[in-house]
Amino acid sequence: PSSKNIDKKVGEKMVTVDIGKIAKAVADSGQSQAQIARSCGISPQHLWLLIHGQRRLTATNFARICSALNIPMENFLVFDTNYTQDVY
């Protein structure tokens, strides 16, 4: 899986979604990617692209994948408290 991450600023912290952790959770879930994709309302091909960093992971798809895996979203978030960039 790609180590590509998605970054968004939340308050004074940078939040990164760890795509690699999601890919591992999918692989370790005991479900097929097709089953997970079906639960998310997306194609298996699109799920594969998302968990390999080939497509942008939207908040909606992130929430759907976490729900399908029955894993809280927080388990895939990395907070960088040293992030201080101003956003205008």
mmCIF file of C-alpha atoms in Angstrom:
data_model
loop_
_atom_site.group_PDB
_atom_site.id
_atom_site.type_symbol
_atom_site.label_atom_id
_atom_site.label_comp_id
_atom_site.label_asym_id
_atom_site.label_seq_id
_atom_site.Cartn_x
_atom_site.Cartn_y
_atom_site.Cartn_z
ATOM 1 C CA PRO A 1 0.000 0.000 0.000
ATOM 2 C CA SER A 2 1.011 3.552 -0.588
ATOM 3 C CA SER A 3 2.293 5.633 2.280
ATOM 4 C CA LYS A 4 0.425 8.581 0.808
ATOM 5 C CA ASN A 5 -1.562 10.421 3.449
ATOM 6 C CA ILE A 6 -4.308 13.003 3.373
ATOM 7 C CA ASP A 7 -3.698 16.156 5.394
ATOM 8 C CA LYS A 8 -6.245 18.633 6.728
ATOM 9 C CA LYS A 9 -5.837 21.340 9.327
ATOM 10 C CA VAL A 10 -8.087 21.050 12.380
ATOM 11 C CA GLY A 11 -7.776 23.926 14.797
ATOM 12 C CA GLU A 12 -4.096 24.162 15.644
ATOM 13 C CA LYS A 13 -3.280 20.580 14.694
ATOM 14 C CA MET A 14 -2.578 18.868 11.393
ATOM 15 C CA VAL A 15 -4.616 15.697 11.068
ATOM 16 C CA THR A 16 -3.333 12.953 8.801
ATOM 17 C CA VAL A 17 -5.348 9.932 7.723
ATOM 18 C CA ASP A 18 -3.013 6.945 7.643
ATOM 19 C CA ILE A 19 -3.967 5.213 4.388
ATOM 20 C CA GLY A 20 -1.547 2.373 5.125
ATOM 21 C CA LYS A 21 -3.390 1.562 8.359
ATOM 22 C CA ILE A 22 -6.684 1.497 6.469
ATOM 23 C CA ALA A 23 -5.237 -0.865 3.866
ATOM 24 C CA LYS A 24 -3.940 -3.165 6.626
ATOM 25 C CA ALA A 25 -7.301 -3.116 8.409
ATOM 26 C CA VAL A 26 -9.057 -4.025 5.153
ATOM 27 C CA ALA A 27 -6.629 -6.903 4.590
ATOM 28 C CA ASP A 28 -6.966 -8.098 8.200
ATOM 29 C CA SER A 29 -10.764 -7.738 8.347
ATOM 30 C CA GLY A 30 -11.682 -11.225 7.195
ATOM 31 C CA GLN A 31 -13.912 -9.641 4.558
ATOM 32 C CA SER A 32 -13.179 -9.445 0.864
ATOM 33 C CA GLN A 33 -12.555 -6.041 -0.658
ATOM 34 C CA ALA A 34 -15.731 -6.628 -2.698
ATOM 35 C CA GLN A 35 -17.765 -7.103 0.492
ATOM 36 C CA ILE A 36 -16.308 -3.966 2.074
ATOM 37 C CA ALA A 37 -16.834 -1.975 -1.127
ATOM 38 C CA ARG A 38 -20.450 -3.135 -1.331
ATOM 39 C CA SER A 39 -20.994 -2.003 2.281
ATOM 40 C CA CYS A 40 -19.525 1.386 1.349
ATOM 41 C CA GLY A 41 -21.604 1.789 -1.802
ATOM 42 C CA ILE A 42 -18.529 1.935 -4.053
ATOM 43 C CA SER A 43 -16.973 -0.451 -6.548
ATOM 44 C CA PRO A 44 -14.214 -2.837 -5.478
ATOM 45 C CA GLN A 45 -11.935 -1.117 -7.991
ATOM 46 C CA HIS A 46 -12.581 2.276 -6.395
ATOM 47 C CA LEU A 47 -11.896 0.864 -2.921
ATOM 48 C CA TRP A 48 -8.609 -0.589 -4.179
ATOM 49 C CA LEU A 49 -7.620 2.791 -5.627
ATOM 50 C CA LEU A 50 -8.503 4.539 -2.348
ATOM 51 C CA ILE A 51 -6.534 2.209 -0.083
ATOM 52 C CA HIS A 52 -3.533 2.310 -2.389
ATOM 53 C CA GLY A 53 -3.448 6.109 -2.451
ATOM 54 C CA GLN A 54 -4.398 6.344 -6.123
ATOM 55 C CA ARG A 55 -7.596 8.322 -5.475
ATOM 56 C CA ARG A 56 -8.396 11.051 -2.977
ATOM 57 C CA LEU A 57 -10.130 9.696 0.098
ATOM 58 C CA THR A 58 -13.163 11.855 0.840
ATOM 59 C CA ALA A 59 -14.520 12.254 4.345
ATOM 60 C CA THR A 60 -17.658 10.372 3.253
ATOM 61 C CA ASN A 61 -15.741 7.366 1.934
ATOM 62 C CA PHE A 62 -13.443 7.429 4.955
ATOM 63 C CA ALA A 63 -16.484 7.257 7.254
ATOM 64 C CA ARG A 64 -18.081 4.493 5.161
ATOM 65 C CA ILE A 65 -14.907 2.373 5.163
ATOM 66 C CA CYS A 66 -14.520 2.770 8.925
ATOM 67 C CA SER A 67 -18.162 1.804 9.393
ATOM 68 C CA ALA A 68 -17.802 -1.264 7.139
ATOM 69 C CA LEU A 69 -14.738 -2.323 9.136
ATOM 70 C CA ASN A 70 -16.459 -1.478 12.427
ATOM 71 C CA ILE A 71 -13.386 0.519 13.453
ATOM 72 C CA PRO A 72 -13.577 4.090 14.830
ATOM 73 C CA MET A 73 -12.233 6.766 12.494
ATOM 74 C CA GLU A 74 -9.886 7.939 15.243
ATOM 75 C CA ASN A 75 -7.876 4.729 14.894
ATOM 76 C CA PHE A 76 -6.613 5.944 11.508
ATOM 77 C CA LEU A 77 -5.870 9.561 12.450
ATOM 78 C CA VAL A 78 -2.438 10.929 13.274
ATOM 79 C CA PHE A 79 -2.290 14.319 14.997
ATOM 80 C CA ASP A 80 0.728 16.585 14.587
ATOM 81 C CA THR A 81 0.607 19.094 17.443
ATOM 82 C CA ASN A 82 3.663 20.908 16.063
ATOM 83 C CA TYR A 83 1.743 22.115 13.016
ATOM 84 C CA THR A 84 1.462 25.900 13.169
ATOM 85 C CA GLN A 85 0.752 27.060 9.619
ATOM 86 C CA ASP A 86 -1.906 29.750 9.382
ATOM 87 C CA VAL A 87 -4.842 29.056 7.094
ATOM 88 C CA TYR A 88 -6.641 32.012 5.532
#
